[in-house]
CSV table of C-alpha atoms in Angstrom, one decimal:
chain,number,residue,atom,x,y,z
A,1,UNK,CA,-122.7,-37.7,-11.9
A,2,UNK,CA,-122.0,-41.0,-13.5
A,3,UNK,CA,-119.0,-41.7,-15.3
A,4,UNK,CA,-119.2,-42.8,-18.8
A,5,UNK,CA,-118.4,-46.7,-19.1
A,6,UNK,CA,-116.3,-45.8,-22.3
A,7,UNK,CA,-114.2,-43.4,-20.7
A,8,UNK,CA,-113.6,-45.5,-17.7
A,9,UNK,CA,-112.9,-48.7,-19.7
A,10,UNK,CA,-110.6,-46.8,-21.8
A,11,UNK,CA,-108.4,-45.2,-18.6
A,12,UNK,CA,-108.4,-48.8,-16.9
A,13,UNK,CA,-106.7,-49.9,-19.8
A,14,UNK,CA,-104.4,-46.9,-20.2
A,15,UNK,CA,-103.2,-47.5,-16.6
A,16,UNK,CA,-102.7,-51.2,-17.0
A,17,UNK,CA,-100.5,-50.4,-20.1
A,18,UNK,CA,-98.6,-47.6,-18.0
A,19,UNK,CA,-98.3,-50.4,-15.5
A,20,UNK,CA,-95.6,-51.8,-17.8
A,21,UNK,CA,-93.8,-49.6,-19.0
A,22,UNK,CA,-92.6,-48.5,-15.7
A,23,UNK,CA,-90.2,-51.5,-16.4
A,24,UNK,CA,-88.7,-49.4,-19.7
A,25,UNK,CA,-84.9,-49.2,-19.2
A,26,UNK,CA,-84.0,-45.4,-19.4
A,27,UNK,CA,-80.7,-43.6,-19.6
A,28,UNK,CA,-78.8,-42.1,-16.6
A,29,UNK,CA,-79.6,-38.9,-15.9
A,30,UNK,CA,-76.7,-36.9,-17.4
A,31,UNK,CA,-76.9,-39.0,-20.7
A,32,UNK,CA,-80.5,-38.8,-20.8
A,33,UNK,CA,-80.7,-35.8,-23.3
A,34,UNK,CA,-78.0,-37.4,-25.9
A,35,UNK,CA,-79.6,-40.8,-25.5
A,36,UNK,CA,-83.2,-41.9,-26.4
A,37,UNK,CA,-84.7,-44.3,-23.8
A,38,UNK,CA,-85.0,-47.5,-25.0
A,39,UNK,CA,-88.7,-48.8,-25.4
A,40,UNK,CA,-90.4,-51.2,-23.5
A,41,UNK,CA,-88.5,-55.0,-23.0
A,42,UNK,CA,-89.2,-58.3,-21.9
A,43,UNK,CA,-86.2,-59.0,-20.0
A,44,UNK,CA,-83.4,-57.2,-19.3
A,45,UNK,CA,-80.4,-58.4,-20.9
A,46,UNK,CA,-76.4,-58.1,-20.5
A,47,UNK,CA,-74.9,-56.5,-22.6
A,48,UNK,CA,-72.7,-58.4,-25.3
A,49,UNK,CA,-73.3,-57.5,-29.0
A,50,UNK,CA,-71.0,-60.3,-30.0
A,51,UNK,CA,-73.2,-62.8,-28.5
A,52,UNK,CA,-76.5,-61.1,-28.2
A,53,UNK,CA,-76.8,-60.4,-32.1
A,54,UNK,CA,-79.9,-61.0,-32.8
A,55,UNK,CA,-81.8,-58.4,-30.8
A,56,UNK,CA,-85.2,-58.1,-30.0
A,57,UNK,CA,-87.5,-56.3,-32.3
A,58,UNK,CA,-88.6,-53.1,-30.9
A,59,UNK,CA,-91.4,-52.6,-28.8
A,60,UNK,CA,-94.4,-50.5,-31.0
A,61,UNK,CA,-95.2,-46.6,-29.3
A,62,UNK,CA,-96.0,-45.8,-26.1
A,63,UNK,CA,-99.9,-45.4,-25.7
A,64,UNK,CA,-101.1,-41.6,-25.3
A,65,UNK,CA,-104.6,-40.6,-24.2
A,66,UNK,CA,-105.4,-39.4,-27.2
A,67,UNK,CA,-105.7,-43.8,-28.0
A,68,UNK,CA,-109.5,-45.2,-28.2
A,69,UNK,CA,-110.3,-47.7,-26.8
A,70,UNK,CA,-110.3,-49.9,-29.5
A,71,UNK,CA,-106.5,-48.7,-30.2
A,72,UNK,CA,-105.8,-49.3,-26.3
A,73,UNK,CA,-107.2,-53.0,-26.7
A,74,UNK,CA,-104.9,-53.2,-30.1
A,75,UNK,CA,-101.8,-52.8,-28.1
A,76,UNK,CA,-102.3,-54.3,-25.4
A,77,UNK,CA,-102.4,-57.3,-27.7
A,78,UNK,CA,-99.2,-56.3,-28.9
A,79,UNK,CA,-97.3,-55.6,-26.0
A,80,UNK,CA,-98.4,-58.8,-24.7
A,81,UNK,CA,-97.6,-61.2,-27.5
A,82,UNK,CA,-94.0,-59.4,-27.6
A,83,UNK,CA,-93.3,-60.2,-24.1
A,84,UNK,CA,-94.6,-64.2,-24.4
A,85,UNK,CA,-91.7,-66.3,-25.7
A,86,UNK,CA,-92.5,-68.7,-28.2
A,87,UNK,CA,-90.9,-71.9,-27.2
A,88,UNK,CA,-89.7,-74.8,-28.5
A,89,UNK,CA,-89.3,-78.4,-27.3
A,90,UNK,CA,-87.7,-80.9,-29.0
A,91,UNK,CA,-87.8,-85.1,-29.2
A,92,UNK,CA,-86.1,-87.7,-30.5
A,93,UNK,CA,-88.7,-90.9,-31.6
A,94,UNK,CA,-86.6,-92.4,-33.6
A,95,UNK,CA,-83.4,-93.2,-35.2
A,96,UNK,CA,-82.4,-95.3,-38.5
A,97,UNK,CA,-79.0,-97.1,-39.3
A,98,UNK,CA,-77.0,-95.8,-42.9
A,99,UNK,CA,-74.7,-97.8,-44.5
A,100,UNK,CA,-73.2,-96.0,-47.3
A,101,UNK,CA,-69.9,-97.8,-49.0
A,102,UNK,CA,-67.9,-97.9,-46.3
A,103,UNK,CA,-69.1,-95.8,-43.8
A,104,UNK,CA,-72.1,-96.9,-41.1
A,105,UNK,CA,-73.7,-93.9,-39.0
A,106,UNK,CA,-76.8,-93.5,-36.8
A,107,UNK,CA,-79.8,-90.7,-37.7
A,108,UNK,CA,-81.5,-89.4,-35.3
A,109,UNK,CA,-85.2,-88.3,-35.9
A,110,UNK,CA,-85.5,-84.9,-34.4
A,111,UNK,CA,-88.9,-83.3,-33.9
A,112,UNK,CA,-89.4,-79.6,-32.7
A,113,UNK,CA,-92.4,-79.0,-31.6
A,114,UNK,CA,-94.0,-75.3,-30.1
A,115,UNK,CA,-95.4,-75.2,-26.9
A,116,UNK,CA,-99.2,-75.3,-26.9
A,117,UNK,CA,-99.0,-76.1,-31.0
A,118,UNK,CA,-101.0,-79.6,-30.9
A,119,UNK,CA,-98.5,-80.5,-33.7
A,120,UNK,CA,-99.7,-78.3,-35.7
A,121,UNK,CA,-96.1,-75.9,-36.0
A,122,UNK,CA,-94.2,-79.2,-35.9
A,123,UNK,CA,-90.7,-79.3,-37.7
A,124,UNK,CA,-88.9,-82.8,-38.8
A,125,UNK,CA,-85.2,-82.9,-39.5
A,126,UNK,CA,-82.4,-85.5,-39.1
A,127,UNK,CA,-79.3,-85.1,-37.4
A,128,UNK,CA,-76.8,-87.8,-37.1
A,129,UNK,CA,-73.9,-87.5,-34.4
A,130,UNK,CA,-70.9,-85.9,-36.5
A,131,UNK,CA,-73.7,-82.8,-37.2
A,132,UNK,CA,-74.0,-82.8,-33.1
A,133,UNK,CA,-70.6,-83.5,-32.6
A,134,UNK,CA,-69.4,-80.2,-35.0
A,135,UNK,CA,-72.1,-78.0,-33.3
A,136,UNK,CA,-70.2,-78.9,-30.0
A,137,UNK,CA,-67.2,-77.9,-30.9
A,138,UNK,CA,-68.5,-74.7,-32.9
A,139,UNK,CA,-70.4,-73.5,-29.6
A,140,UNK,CA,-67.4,-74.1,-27.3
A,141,UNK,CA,-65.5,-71.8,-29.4
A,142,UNK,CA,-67.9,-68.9,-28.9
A,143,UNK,CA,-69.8,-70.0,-25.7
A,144,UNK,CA,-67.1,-71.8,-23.2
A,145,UNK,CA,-68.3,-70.0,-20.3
A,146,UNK,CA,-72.1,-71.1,-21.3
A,147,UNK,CA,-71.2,-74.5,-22.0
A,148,UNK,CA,-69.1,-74.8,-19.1
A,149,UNK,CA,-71.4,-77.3,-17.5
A,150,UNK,CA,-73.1,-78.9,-20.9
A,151,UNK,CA,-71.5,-82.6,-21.1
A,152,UNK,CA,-71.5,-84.5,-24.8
A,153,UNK,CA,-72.2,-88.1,-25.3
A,154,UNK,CA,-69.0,-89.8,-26.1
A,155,UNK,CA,-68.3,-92.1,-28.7
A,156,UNK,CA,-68.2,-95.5,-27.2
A,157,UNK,CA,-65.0,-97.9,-28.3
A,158,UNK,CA,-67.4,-100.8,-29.4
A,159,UNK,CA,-71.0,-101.2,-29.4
A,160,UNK,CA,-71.8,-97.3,-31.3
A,161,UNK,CA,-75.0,-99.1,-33.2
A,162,UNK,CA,-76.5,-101.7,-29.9
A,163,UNK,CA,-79.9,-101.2,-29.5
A,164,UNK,CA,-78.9,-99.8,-25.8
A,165,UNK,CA,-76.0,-97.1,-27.2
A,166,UNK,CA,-78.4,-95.5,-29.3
A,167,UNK,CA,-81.5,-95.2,-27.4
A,168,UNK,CA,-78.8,-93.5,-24.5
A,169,UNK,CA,-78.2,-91.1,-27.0
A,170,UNK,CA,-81.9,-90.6,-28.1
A,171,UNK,CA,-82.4,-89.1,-24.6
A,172,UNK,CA,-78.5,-87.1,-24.2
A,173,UNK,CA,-79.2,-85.7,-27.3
A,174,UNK,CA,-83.0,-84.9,-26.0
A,175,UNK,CA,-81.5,-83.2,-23.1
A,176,UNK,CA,-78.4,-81.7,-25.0
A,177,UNK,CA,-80.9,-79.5,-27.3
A,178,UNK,CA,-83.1,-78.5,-24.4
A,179,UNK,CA,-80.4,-77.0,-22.8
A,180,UNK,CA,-78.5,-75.3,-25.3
A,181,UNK,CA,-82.2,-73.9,-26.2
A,182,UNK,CA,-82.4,-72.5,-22.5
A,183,UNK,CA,-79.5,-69.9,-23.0
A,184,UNK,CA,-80.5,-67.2,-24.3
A,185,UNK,CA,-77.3,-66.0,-26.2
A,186,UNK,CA,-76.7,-69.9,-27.7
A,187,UNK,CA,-80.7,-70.0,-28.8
A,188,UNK,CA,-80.6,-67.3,-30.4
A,189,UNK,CA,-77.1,-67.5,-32.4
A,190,UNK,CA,-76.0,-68.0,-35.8
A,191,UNK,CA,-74.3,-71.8,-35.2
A,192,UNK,CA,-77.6,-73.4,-33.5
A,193,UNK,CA,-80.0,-71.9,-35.5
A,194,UNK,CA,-77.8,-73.2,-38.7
A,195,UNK,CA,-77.9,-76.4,-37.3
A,196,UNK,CA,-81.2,-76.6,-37.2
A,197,UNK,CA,-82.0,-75.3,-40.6
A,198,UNK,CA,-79.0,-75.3,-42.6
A,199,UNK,CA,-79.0,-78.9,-44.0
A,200,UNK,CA,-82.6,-77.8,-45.5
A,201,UNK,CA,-81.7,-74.9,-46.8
A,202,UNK,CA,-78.6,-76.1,-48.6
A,203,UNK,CA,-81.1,-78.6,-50.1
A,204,UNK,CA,-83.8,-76.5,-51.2
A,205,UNK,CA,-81.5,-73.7,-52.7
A,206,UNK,CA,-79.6,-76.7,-54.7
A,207,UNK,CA,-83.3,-77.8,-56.4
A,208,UNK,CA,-84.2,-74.2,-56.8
A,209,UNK,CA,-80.5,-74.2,-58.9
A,210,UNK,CA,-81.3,-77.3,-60.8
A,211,UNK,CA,-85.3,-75.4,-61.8
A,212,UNK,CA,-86.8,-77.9,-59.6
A,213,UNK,CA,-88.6,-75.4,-58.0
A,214,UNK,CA,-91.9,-77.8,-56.6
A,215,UNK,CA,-89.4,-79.4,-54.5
A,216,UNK,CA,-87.2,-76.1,-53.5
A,217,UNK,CA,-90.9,-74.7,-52.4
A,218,UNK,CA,-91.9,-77.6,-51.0
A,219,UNK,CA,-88.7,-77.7,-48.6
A,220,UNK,CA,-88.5,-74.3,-48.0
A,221,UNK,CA,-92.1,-73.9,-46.8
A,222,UNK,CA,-91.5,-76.6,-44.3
A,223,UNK,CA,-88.4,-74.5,-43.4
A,224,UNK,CA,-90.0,-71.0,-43.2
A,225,UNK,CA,-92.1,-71.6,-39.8
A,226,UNK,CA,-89.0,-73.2,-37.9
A,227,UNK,CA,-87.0,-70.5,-38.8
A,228,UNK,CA,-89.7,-67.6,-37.8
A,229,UNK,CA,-90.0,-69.6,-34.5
A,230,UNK,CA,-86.1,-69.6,-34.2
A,231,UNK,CA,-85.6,-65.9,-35.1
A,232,UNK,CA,-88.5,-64.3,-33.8
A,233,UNK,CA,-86.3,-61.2,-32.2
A,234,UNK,CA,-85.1,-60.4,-35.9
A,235,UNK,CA,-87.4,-61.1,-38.7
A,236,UNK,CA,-84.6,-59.6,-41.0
A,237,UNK,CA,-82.8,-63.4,-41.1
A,238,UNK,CA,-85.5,-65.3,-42.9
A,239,UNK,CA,-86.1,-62.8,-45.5
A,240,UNK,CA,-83.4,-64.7,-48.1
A,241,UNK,CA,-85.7,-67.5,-47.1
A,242,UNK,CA,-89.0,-66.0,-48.1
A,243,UNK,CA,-87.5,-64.4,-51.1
A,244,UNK,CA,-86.7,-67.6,-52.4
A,245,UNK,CA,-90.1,-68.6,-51.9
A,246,UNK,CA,-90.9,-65.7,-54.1
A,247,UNK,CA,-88.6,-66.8,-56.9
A,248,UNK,CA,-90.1,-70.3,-56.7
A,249,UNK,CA,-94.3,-69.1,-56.5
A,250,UNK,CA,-93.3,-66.9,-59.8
A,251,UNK,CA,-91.3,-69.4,-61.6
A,252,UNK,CA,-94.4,-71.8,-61.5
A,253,UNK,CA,-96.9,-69.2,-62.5
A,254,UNK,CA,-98.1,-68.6,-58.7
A,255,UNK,CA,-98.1,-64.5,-58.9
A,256,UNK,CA,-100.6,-64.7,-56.0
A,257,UNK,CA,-98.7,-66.4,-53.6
A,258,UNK,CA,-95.4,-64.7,-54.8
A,259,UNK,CA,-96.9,-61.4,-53.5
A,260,UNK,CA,-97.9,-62.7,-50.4
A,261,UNK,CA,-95.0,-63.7,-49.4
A,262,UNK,CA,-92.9,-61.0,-51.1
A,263,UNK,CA,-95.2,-58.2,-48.6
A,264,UNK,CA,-94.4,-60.0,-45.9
A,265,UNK,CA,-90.4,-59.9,-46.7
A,266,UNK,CA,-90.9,-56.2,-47.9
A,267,UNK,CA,-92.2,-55.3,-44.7
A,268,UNK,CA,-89.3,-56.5,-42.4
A,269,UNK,CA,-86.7,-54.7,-44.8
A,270,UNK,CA,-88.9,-51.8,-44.0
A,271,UNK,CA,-86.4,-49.7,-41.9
A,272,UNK,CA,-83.7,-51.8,-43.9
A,273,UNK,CA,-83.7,-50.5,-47.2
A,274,UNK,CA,-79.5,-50.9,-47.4
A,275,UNK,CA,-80.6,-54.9,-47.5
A,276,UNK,CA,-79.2,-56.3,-50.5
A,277,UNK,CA,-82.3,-58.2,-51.0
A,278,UNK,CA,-84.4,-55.0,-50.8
A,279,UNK,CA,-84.2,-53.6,-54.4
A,280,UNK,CA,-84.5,-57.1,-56.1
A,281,UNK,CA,-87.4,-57.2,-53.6
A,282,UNK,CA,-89.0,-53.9,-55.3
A,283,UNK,CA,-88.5,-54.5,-58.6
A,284,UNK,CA,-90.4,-58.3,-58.3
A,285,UNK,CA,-93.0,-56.7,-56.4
A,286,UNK,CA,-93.4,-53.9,-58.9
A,287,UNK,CA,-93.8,-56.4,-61.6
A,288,UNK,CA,-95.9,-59.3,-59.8
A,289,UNK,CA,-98.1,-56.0,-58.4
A,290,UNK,CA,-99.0,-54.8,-62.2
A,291,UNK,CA,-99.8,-58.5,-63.0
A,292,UNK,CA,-102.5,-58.9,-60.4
A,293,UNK,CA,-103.8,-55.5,-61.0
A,294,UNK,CA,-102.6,-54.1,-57.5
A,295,UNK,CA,-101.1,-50.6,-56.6
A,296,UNK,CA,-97.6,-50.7,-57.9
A,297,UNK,CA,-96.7,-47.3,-58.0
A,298,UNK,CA,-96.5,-46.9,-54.3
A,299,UNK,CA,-93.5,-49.4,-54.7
A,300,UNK,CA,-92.4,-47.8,-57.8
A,301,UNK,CA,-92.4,-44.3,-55.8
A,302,UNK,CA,-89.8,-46.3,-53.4
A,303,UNK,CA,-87.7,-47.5,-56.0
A,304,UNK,CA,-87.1,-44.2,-57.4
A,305,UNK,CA,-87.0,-42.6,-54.2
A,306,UNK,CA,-83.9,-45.3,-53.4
A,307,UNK,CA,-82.2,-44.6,-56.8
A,308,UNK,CA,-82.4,-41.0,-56.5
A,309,UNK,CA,-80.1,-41.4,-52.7
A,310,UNK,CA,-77.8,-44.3,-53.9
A,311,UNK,CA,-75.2,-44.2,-56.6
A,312,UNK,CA,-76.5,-46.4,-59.7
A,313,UNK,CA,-74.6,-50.1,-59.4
A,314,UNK,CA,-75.0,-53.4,-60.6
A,315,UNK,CA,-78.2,-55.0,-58.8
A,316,UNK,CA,-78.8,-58.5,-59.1
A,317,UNK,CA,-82.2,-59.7,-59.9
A,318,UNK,CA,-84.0,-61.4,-57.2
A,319,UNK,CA,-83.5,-64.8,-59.0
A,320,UNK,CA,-80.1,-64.3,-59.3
A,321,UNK,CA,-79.2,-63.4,-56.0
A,322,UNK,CA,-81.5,-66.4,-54.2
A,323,UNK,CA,-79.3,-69.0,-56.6
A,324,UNK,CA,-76.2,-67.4,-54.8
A,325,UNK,CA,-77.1,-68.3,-51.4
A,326,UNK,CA,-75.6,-71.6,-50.1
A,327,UNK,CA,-73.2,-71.5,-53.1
A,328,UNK,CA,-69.8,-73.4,-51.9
């Protein structure tokens, strides 16, 4: 009898799935009723929580038979855009002189680009060598194993602004970037993804103070897709980020956009409802839902359901908890 082509499409793709997940790390056998098995990973990595803090998100549920195939197809897809590293590579075009009173220092022009982009995920930032020089020192205190074999460019006695000096460091600080981006546990920490987006943020947060919130959305936007690039293991980081985008959308009348960006935070504070951004969260969403006509009671449901677990205290509005970020 033939088989039907439905059937065997759908099992071909339930054993390639299975296929992987024979790579799932699983507890010893004497542990293995106290401990759940961990889902399906990428790579297996050392442990370290000190280092290794920003985890990878967790790998969706396992695929049953009872999947069709349309389901089987859907994650697939997941599984494999999980498992492919977005990376980054980064140049260094250009640099410009500053002479401010007394001081003289070089910037360099530092371009990330994503692999595969054609530009089109491109991030611009300057850097000039004290900002380097700092993250050095920063990842040596943390990282000294790591960076056992990472050399600096050294400040030359004389000649710091020749045409010659600073086009050497245009490519050692090329190279110095690519490398610290091949570790794992430096890539994916708190120091080097501030260096990268910190001077930004400080900026956009200071407009979004002073109610110039064009230019606070205008930097943080250009922000947002460096820093879901950089923290793609734990979505959690960038939602102070995307709630200030919020605060800014709804400040200039943009309800629409606010929303859009607000489900998107909401939905990585999902399983993290202890977040001190995810009340303030609730209560805009609540308010920017019943303005466009959407379902708010779902998220009023939530907020009750919150209140009636926690002990009432004093929540900031989301306003007034983005203006508190990056406060000195």
């Amino acid at each position: 009898m033939d088989q039907d082509p439905h059937c065997t499409a759908e099992r071909e793709l339930l054993e390639a799935v299975r296929g992987i997940t024979t790579f799932s790390i699983t507890a010893p056998p004497d542990e293995e009723k106290n401990q759940p098995k961990a889902e399906i990973s990428c790579e297996v990595s050392k442990e370290n929580p000190e280092k290794d803090h920003l985890q990878d998100s967790s790998a969706s549920l396992s695929p049953n038979s009872s999947m069709t195939t349309k389901e089987l197809q859907e994650y697939w897809r997941n599984e494999k855009s999980q498992c492919r590293q977005v990376k980054l590579l980064f140049e260094i075009p250009s640099t410009r002189i500053v002479e401010h009173h007394l001081s003289k220092y070089v910037v360099y022009k530092i371009i990330i680009l994503q692999t595969g982009s054609f530009d089109g995920n491109k991030s611009v930032i300057e850097r000039r060598y004290s900002d380097f020089e700092k993250l050095h020192r920063s990842l040596l205190e943390d990282f000294s194993e790591e960076m056992e074999d990472v050399t600096f460019p050294k400040k030359a006695v004389t000649g710091n602004f020749t045409v010659e000096i600073i086009n050497e460091r245009k490519l050692a600080f090329k190279d110095y970037l690519r490398l610290l981006y091949s570790m794992k546990y430096i890539r994916r920490s708190k120091k080097f993804i501030d260096f990268l987006t910190k001077p930004e943020l400080q900026e956009a947060y200071g407009c979004l103070r002073g109610g110039q919130y064009n230019k606070a959305l205008e930097i943080l936007l250009e922000v947002i897709g460096l820093q879901e690039r950089l923290t793609r293991g734990n979505p959690v980081l960038i939602v102070p980020t995307l709630c200030a985008i919020v605060v800014c959308h709804k400040d200039l009348g943009n309800s629409a956009s606010a929303f859009e960006y607000g489900e998107k935070a909401l939905s990585y504070l999902s399983v993290r409802n202890s977040h001190r951004y995810y009340i303030p969260l609730l209560e805009a969403m609540i308010t920017l839902a019943y303005e466009l006509g959407k379902d708010f009671l779902s998220l009023q449901e939530k907020l009750e359901e919150w209140k009636a677990k926690k002990d009432p205290v004093r929540v900031f509005s989301l306003k007034e908890l983005a203006v508190r970020e990056y406060v000195k």
